[in-house]
XYZ file of C-alpha atoms in Angstrom:
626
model
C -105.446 -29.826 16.509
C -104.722 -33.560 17.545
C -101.491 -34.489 17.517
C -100.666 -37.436 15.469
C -100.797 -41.010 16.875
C -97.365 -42.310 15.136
C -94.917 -38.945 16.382
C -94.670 -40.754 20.061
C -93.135 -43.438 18.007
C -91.111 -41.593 15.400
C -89.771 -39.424 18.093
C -87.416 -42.253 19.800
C -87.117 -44.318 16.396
C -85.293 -41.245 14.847
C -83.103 -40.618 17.316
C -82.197 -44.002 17.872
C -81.211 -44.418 13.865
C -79.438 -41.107 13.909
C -77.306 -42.049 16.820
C -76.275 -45.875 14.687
C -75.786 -44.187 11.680
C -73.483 -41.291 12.720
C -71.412 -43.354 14.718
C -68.483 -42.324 16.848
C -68.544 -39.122 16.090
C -72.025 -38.778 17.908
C -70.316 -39.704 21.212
C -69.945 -36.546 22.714
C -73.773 -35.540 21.917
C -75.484 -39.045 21.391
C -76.830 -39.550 25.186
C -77.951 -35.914 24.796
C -80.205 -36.436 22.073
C -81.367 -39.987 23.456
C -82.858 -37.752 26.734
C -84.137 -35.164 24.381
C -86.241 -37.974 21.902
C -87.164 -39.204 24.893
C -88.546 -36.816 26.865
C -90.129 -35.294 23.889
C -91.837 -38.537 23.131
C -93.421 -37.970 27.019
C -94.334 -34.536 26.113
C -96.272 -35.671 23.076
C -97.935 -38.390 25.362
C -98.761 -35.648 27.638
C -100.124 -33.615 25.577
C -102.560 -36.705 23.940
C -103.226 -37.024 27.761
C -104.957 -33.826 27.887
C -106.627 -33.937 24.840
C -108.395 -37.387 25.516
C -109.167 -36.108 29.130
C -111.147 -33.494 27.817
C -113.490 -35.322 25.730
C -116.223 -37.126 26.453
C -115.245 -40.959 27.487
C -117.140 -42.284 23.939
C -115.084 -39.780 21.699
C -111.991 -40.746 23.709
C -110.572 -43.173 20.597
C -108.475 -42.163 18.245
C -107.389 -44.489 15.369
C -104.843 -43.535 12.217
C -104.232 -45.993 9.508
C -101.197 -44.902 8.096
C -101.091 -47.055 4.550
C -101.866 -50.366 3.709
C -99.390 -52.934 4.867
C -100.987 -56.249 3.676
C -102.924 -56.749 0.630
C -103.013 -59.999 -0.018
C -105.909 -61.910 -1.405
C -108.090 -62.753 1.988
C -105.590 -61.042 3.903
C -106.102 -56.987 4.140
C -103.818 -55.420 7.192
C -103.198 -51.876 7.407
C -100.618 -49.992 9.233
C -102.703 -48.971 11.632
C -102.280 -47.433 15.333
C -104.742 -46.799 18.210
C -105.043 -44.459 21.424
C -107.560 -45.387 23.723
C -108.067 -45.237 27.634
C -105.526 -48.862 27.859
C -102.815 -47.929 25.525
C -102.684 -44.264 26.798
C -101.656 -45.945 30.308
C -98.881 -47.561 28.794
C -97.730 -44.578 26.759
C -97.485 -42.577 30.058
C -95.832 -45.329 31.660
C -93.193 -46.140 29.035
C -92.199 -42.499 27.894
C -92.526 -40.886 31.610
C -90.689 -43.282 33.320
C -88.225 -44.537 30.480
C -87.628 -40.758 30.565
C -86.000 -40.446 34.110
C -84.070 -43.431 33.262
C -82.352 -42.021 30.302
C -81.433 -39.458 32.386
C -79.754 -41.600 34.950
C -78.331 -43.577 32.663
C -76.174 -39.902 31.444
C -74.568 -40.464 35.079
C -74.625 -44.213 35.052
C -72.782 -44.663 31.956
C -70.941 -41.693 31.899
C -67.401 -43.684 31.959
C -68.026 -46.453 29.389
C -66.493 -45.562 25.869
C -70.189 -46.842 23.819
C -72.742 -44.401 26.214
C -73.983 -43.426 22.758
C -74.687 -46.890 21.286
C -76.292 -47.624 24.792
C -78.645 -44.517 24.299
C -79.138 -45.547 20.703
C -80.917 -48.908 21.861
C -82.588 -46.914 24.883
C -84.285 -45.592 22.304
C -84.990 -48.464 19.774
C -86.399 -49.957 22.645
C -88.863 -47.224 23.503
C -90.355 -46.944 20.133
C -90.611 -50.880 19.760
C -92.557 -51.052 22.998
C -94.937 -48.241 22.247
C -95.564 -49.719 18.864
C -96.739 -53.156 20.564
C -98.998 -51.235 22.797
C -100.163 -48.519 19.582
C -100.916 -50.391 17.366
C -104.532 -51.809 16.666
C -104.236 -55.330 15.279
C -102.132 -58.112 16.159
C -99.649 -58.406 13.326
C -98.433 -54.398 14.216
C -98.266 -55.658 17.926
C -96.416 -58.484 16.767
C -93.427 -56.237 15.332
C -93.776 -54.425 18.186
C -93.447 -57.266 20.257
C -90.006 -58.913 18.207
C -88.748 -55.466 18.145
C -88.802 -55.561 22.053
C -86.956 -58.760 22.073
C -84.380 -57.520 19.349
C -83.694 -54.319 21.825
C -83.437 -56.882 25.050
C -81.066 -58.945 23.823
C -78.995 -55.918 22.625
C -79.207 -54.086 26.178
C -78.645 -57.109 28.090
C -76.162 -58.029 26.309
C -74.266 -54.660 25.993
C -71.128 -55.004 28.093
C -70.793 -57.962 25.421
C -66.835 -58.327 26.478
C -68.640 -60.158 29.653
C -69.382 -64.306 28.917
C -72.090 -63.845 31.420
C -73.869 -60.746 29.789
C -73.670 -62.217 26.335
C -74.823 -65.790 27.591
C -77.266 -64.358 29.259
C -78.520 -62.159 26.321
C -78.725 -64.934 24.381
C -80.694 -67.074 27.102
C -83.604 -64.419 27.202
C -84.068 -64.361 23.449
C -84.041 -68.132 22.794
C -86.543 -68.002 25.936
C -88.687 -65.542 24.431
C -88.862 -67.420 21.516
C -90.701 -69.913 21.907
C -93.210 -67.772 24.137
C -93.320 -65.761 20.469
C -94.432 -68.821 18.585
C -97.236 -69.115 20.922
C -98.380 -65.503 19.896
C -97.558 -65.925 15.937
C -99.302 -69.386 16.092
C -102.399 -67.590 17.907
C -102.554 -65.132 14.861
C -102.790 -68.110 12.142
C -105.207 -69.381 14.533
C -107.264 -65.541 14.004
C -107.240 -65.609 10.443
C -108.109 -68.901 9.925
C -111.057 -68.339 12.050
C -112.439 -65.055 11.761
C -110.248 -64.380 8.521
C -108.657 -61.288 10.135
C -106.195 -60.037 12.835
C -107.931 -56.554 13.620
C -108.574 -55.850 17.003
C -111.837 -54.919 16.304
C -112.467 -57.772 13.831
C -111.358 -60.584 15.714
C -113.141 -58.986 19.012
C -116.974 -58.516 17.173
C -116.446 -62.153 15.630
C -115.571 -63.473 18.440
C -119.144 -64.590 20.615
C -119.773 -66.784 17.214
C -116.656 -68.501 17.547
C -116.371 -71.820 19.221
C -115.218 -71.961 23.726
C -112.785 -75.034 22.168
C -111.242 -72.545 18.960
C -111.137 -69.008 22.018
C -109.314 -71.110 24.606
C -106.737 -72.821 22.441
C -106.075 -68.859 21.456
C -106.331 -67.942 24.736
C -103.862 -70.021 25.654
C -101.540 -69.720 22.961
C -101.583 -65.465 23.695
C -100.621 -67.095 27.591
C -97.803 -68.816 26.187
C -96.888 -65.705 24.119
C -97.624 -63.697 27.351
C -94.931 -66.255 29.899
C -92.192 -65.712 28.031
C -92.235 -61.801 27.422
C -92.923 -60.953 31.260
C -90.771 -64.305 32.720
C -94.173 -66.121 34.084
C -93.783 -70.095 34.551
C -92.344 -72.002 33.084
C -90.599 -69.556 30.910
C -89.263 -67.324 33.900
C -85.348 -68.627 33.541
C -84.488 -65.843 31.513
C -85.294 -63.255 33.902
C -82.799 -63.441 36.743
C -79.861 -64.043 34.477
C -80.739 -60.986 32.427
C -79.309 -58.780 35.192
C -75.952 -59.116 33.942
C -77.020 -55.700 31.907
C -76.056 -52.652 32.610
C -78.628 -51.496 36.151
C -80.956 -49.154 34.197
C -81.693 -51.587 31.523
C -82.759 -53.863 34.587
C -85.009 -50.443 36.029
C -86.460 -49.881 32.112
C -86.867 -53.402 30.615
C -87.388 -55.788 33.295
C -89.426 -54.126 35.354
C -91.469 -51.265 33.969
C -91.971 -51.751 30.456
C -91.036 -55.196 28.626
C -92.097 -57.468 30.979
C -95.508 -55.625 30.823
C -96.305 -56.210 27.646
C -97.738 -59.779 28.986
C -100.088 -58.411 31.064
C -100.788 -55.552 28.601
C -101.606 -58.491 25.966
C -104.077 -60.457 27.689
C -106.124 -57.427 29.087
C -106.353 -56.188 25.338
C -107.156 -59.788 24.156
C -109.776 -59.522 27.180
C -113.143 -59.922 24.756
C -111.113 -63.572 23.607
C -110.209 -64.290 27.427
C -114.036 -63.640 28.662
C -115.340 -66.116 26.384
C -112.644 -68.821 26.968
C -112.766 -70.100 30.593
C -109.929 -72.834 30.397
C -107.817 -69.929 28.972
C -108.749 -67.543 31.804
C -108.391 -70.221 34.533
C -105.002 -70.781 32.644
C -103.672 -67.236 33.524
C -104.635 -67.156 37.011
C -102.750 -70.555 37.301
C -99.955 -68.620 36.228
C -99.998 -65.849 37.821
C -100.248 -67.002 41.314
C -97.872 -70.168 40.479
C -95.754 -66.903 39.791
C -95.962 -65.025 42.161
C -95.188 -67.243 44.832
C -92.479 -69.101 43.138
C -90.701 -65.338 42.545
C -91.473 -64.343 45.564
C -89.681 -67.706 47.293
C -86.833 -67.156 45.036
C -86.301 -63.508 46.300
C -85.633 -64.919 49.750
C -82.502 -66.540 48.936
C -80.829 -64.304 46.716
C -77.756 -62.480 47.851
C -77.246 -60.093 44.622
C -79.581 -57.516 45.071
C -80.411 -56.830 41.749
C -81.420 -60.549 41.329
C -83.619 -60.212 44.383
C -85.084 -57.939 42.568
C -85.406 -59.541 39.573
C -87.434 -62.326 41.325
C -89.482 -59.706 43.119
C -90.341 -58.250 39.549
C -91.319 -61.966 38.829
C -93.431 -61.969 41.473
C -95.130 -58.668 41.101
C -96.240 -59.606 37.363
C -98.040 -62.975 38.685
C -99.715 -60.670 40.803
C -100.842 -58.598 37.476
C -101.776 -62.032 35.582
C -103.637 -63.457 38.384
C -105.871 -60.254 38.348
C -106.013 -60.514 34.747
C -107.083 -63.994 34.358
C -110.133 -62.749 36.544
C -111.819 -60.917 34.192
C -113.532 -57.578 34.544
C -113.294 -58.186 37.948
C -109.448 -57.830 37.945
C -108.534 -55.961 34.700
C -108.284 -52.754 35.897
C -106.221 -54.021 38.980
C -104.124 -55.628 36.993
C -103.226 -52.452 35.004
C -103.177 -50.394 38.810
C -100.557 -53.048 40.177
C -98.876 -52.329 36.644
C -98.456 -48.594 36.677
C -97.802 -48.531 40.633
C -95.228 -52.061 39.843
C -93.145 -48.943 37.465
C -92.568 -46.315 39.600
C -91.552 -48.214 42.894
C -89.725 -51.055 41.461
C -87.745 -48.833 38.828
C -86.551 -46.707 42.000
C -85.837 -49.771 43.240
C -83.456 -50.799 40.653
C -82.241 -47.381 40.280
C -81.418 -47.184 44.042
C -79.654 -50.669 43.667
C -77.449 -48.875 41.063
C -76.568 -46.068 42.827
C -75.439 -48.100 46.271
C -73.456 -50.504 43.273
C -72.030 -47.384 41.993
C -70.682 -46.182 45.402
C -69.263 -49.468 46.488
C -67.281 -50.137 43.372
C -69.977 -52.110 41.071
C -70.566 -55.205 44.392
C -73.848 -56.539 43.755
C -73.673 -58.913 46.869
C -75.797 -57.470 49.627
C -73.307 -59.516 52.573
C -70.767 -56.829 51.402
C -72.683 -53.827 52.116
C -74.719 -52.763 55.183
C -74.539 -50.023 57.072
C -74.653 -47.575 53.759
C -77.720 -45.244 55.265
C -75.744 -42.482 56.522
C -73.066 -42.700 53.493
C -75.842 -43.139 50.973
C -78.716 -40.707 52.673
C -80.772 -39.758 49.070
C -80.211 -43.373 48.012
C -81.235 -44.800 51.718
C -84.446 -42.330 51.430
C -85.568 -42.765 47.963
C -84.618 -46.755 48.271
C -86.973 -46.811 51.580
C -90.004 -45.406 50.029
C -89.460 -47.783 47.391
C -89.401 -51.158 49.560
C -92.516 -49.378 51.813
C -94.411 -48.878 48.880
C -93.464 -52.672 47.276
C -94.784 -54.236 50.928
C -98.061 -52.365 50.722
C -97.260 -49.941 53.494
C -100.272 -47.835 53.547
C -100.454 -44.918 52.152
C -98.100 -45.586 49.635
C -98.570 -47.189 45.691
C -98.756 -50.906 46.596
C -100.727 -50.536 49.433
C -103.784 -49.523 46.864
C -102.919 -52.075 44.158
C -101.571 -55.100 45.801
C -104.676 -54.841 48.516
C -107.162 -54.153 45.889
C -105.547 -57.730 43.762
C -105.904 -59.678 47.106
C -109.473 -58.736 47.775
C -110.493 -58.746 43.979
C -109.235 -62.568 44.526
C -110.577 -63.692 47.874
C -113.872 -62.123 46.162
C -113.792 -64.985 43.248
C -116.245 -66.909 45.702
C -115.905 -70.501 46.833
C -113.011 -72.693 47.125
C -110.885 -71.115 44.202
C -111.359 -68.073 46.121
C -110.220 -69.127 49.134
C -107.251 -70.540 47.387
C -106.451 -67.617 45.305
C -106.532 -65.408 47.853
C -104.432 -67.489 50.352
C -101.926 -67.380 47.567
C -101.972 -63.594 47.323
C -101.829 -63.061 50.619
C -98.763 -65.563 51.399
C -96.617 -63.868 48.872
C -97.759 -60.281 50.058
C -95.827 -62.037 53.760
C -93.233 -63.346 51.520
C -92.775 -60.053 49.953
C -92.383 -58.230 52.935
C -89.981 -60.486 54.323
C -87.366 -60.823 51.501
C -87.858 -56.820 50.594
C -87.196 -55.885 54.461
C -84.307 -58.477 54.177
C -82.717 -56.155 51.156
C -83.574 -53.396 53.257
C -81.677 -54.526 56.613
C -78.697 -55.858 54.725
C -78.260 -53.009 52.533
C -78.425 -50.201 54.904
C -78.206 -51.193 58.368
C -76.502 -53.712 60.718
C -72.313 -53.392 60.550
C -70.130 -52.133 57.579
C -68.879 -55.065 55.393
C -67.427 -53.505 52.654
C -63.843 -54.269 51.452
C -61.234 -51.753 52.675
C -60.534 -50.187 49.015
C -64.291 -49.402 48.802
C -65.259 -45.738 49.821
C -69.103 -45.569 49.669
C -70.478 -42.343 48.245
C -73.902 -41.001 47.259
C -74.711 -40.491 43.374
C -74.554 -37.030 41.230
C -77.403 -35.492 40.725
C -78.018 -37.081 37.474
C -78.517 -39.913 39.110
C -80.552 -38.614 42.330
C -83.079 -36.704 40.310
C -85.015 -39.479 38.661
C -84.357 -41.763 41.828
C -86.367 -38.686 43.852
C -89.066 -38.419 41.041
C -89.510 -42.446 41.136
C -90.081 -42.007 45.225
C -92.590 -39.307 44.625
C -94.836 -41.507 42.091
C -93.779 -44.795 44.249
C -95.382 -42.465 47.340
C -98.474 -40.558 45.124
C -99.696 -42.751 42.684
C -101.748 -45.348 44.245
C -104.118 -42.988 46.009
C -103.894 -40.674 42.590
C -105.158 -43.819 40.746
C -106.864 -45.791 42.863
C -109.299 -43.526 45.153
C -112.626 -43.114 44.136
C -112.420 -45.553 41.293
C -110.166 -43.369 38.780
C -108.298 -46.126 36.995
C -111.458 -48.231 36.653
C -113.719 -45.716 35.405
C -110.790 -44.136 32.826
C -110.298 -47.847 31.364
C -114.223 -48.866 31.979
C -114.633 -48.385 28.229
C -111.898 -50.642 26.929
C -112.153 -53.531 29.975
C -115.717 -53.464 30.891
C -116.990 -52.614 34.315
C -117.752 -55.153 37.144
C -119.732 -54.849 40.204
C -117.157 -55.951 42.842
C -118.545 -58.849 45.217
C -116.566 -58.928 48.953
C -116.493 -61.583 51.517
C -115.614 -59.946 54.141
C -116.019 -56.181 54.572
C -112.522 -53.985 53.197
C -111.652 -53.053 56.592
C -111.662 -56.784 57.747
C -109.532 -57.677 54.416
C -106.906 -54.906 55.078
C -106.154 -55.771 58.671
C -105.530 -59.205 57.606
C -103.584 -58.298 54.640
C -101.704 -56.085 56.949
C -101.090 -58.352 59.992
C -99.909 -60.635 57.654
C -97.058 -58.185 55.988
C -96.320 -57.022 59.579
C -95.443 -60.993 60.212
C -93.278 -60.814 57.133
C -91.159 -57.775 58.310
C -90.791 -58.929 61.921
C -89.306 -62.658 61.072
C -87.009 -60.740 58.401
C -85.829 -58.416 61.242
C -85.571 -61.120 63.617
C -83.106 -62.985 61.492
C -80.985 -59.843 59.868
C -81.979 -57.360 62.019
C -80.579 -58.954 65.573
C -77.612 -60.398 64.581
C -74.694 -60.200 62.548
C -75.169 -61.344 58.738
C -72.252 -63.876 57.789
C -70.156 -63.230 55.153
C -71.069 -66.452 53.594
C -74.742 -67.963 53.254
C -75.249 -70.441 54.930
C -76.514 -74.027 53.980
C -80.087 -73.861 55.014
C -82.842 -76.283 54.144
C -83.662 -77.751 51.311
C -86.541 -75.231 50.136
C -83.432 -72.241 50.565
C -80.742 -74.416 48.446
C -83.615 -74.667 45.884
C -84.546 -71.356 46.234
C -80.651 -70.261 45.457
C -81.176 -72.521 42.344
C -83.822 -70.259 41.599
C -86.259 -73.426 42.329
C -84.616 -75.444 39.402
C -86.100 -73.608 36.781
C -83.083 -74.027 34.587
C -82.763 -78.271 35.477
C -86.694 -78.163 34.804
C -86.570 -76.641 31.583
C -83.193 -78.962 30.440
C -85.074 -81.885 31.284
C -88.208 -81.135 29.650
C -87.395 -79.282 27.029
C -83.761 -78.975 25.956
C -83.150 -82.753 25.778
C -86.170 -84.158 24.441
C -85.444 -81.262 21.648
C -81.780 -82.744 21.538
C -83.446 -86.269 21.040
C -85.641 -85.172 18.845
C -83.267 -83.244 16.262
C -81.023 -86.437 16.626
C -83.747 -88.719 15.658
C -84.555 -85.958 12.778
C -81.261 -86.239 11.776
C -80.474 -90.246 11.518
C -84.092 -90.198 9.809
C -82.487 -87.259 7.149
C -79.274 -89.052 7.376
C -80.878 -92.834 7.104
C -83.883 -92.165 5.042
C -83.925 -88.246 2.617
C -79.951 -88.500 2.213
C -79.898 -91.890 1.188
C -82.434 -92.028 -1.293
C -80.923 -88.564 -2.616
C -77.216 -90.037 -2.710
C -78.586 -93.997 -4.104
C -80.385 -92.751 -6.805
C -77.329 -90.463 -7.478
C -75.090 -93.460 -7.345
C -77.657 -95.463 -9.330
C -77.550 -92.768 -12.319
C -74.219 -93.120 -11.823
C -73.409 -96.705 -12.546
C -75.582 -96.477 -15.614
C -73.586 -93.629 -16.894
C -70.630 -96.025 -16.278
C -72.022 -98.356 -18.254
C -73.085 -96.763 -21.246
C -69.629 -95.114 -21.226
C -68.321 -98.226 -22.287
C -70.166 -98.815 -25.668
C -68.027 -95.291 -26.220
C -64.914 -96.240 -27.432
C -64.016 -93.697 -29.811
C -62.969 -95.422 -33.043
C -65.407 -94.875 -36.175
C -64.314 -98.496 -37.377
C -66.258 -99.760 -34.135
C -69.062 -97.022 -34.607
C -69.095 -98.681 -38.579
C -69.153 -101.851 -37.355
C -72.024 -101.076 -34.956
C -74.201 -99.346 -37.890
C -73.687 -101.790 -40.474
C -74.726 -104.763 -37.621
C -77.878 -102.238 -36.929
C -78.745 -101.937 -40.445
C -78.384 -105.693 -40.883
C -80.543 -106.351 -38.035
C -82.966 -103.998 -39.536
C -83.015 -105.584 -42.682
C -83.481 -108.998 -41.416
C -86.417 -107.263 -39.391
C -88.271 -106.272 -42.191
C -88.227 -109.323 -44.364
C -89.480 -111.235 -41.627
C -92.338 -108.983 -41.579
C -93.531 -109.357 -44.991
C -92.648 -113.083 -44.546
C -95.544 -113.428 -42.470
């Protein structure tokens, strides 16, 4: 028997009502039953796993429309949710490794008084993201999507008692709204157009469509798709957001959430293959992206923030594979899948050396923590190898395969792209080796009242499970064309063209991430790091300003707006109010007027009817005079 589409969904969804609804007196239970909805919601995917595996790639589909949502004149949308080859990824992805989180999140937040309300929006925010990626339409997406947002803003913003975490919280959804009314507009643009917002009905109408009415979609899903996964120029949210607690960092902003851009514009793929301005748009994007991320990460001291721009970085990667078509779909979604295992170690590993050294984020206060912090050190290691492209670890299959899919786009573009790619793979290894070195080697720097110790178990288990996948699942994935012939029914297939022959491509790609490690060991590796950073050139005090992506967005955004609403509201003021308040006055005066002939004594009221009826006499013998 299949197992219903909408239980991986219910599963978390319960458990996170239950949890808000009973309260305090769930606290001694609540992060026990977020692990269990959790991890039940992974079985479930698991077992749909199997099930589609064993069927023939053409019966693979499974759609449930659970009742009809919509019915509105033109407009019929049902509730409606799909499992196919794409989604299943994500299912996998969100429940498996959103699953080891919760569970280090039962030793991460063991002390703070609200663990249950924490596990309680764990939870929301598992069944809001595998409703965006379920369901099999836009509008159901779109919940999905705002439902994502909702549980961001409530997890970054959790230790609320901080000004920076609730600041911050409040940056990332303002941010991610106006990437939202990108995707909303792109859905008026749907049904105006093909009168539906269906996956399947938009996708067949599509080819009849006009290139002019595809790309402005296109690039409205883009805009949509910057602000949910902190692309340019709607990236400012992301490296603030790490005021959250450390596995909301590992969950949301770098696994799952910011995702769901990628995840959007390889399921709008039939749109995006029709609209080249739109596609040329992503790939502008990503590797914009992934080099300004990547630059970012060089200069950052706080080594969740490194990471943070390194997650920034990673995801131009994905777009720039996406915005290549069939050619780069199914790299995209490799890089994706690889990106959540190693990077959520990463962030979990950054946790656990902040848990042992008294919550310090600032790397010039650590070093010297392998031999305190050995599972950490290990687990942490694999990690940054795999991130670098290390072979035979994750990246190494995903990042390599994005940088030839890209130096294989032919001509100048491809020359350009892939010198793009390959400069931020050096950059990458440079900055990650620089975390690395300042972490866990060189001299102690830690204040005196901090006594570095390794996690509980808890904590170590997921942060060993992460290594294994951050180790395995590139060559699981990648070797003899798994991923692309799994997803080959959803994102097409593509006969790969190469410049140069692999072997000649990976040396290259390797030299250069070898270049990357040796300058970053050469400058933190042979000397002492200073307890202060200092001044550098211009491109690192812009880099420390994370590139001026806040001044940028003040400038061109947040003041013309504040000009704008002024204007809007001298015009209101000037023009709406004072018609409203003149004709009021106006209405007024009359009234004042006419008040007077009201004077209250019947002798005047007898003296005005008997000067009417005189007048009206006088009236009518003038008519019949004439």
């Amino acid at each position: 028997m299949t197992i219903p589409v909408w239980l991986t969904i219910v599963l978390p969804l319960a458990s996170a009502a239950i949890l808000l609804l009973a309260g305090r007196r769930s606290d001694r239970w609540g992060h026990l039953l977020g692990c269990a909805a959790a991890l039940a919601s992974f079985v479930v995917g698991a077992a749909q796993f199997a099930d589609m595996a064993g069927r023939d790639a053409e019966h693979r589909l499974v759609h449930e429309t659970l009742f009809s949502w919509v019915p509105v004149a033109g407009l019929q949308v049902d509730f409606g949710l799909q499992l196919d080859q794409l989604s299943m990824c994500f299912v996998l992805l969100i429940t498996g490794v959103g699953s080891l989180i919760h569970v280090y999140s039962v030793g991460y937040m063991a002390d703070d008084p609200d663990r249950r309300r924490f596990f309680a929006y764990l939870n929301l925010f598992l069944a809001a993201m595998l409703l965006l990626v379920l369901a099999d339409n836009y509008l159901g997406l779109y919940v999905g999507w705002e439902g994502v947002g909702l549980a961001s803003y409530l997890l970054i913003g959790f230790w609320q008692h901080k000004p920076t975490a609730a600041t911050a919280a409040k940056k990332a959804f303002v941010v991610n709204r106006v990437g939202d009314m990108g995707l909303a507009i792109a859905m008026f643009l749907m049904f105006a157009t093909f009168g539906t917002v269906a996956f399947s009905g938009v996708f067949d109408a599509a080819p009849a469509a006009s290139e002019a009415v595809l790309s402005v979609i296109g690039l409205l899903l883009l805009l949509g798709a910057c602000g949910k996964s902190a692309q340019v120029p709607l990236q400012s949210w992301l490296l603030d957001a790490m005021e959250g607690p450390t596995p909301v960092s590992a969950l949301i902003h770098a696994a799952t959430m910011v995702t769901a851009g990628v995840y959007l514009i390889v399921r709008s793929g039939p749109i995006f293959d029709l609209a080249p301005w739109a596609q040329t748009g992503v790939v502008i994007v990503g590797a914009v992206t992934l080099l300004f991320g990547a630059i970012i990460g060089c200069a950052k001291d706080d080594i969740k923030k490194a990471l943070a721009a390194s997650t920034m970085s990673q995801i131009g990667y994905m777009h720039l594979a996406a915005g290549l078509g069939p050619a780069g779909y199914a790299f995209a979604i490799l890089h994706l899948l690889t990106h959540g295992f190693f990077k959520a170690g990463l962030f979990l590993g950054a946790g656990s050396v902040m848990h042992a050294t008294n919550d310090e984020v600032n790397m010039r206060r650590y070093g010297g923590l392998r031999t305190l912090l050995p599972i950490t050190y290990v687990t942490f290691g694999l990690g940054y190898l795999a991130i670098i492209g290390v072979p035979p670890l994750a990246g190494f299959f995903s990042k390599d395969a994005i940088i030839e899919a890209a130096l294989g786009d032919g001509g100048p573009r491809g020359i350009l792209l892939g010198g793009a790619t390959l400069l931020g793979a050096g950059i990458t290894a440079f900055y990650m080796t620089r975390v690395m070195l300042m972490t866990f080697f060189g001299e102690k720097r830690w204040a005196p009242d901090v006594h570095p110790h390794e996690a509980p178990k808890v904590m170590t288990w997921p942060m060993i499970l992460l290594a294994i996948g951050s180790v395995a699942s590139g060559g699981l994935l990648a070797i003899g064309g798994t991923l692309e012939h799994w997803l080959e029914p959803v994102v097409g297939t593509h006969e790969a063209h190469h410049v140069m022959p692999v072997w000649v491509a990976t040396t290259i790609i390797l030299a250069t991430v070898a270049v990357g490690i040796a300058i970053a060991y050469r400058t933190y590796g042979t000397q002492p790091v200073p307890a202060e950073a200092p001044t550098g050139s211009a491109l690192a005090v812009a880099a420390r300003k994370d590139l001026y992506g806040d001044a940028f967005n003040e400038e061109v955004l947040m003041r013309p707006g504040a000009r704008l609403t002024r204007a809007l509201v001298v015009m209101n003021d000037n023009g709406i109010d004072s018609a409203v308040t003149g004709l009021a006055a106006l209405v007024g005066r009359l009234s004042y007027r006419l008040r007077q002939l009201q004077t209250g004594f019947a002798r005047s009221y007898a003296l005005s009817i008997l000067a009417g009826a005189v007048v009206a006499v006088a009236a009518l013998w003038m008519v019949r005079s004439w």
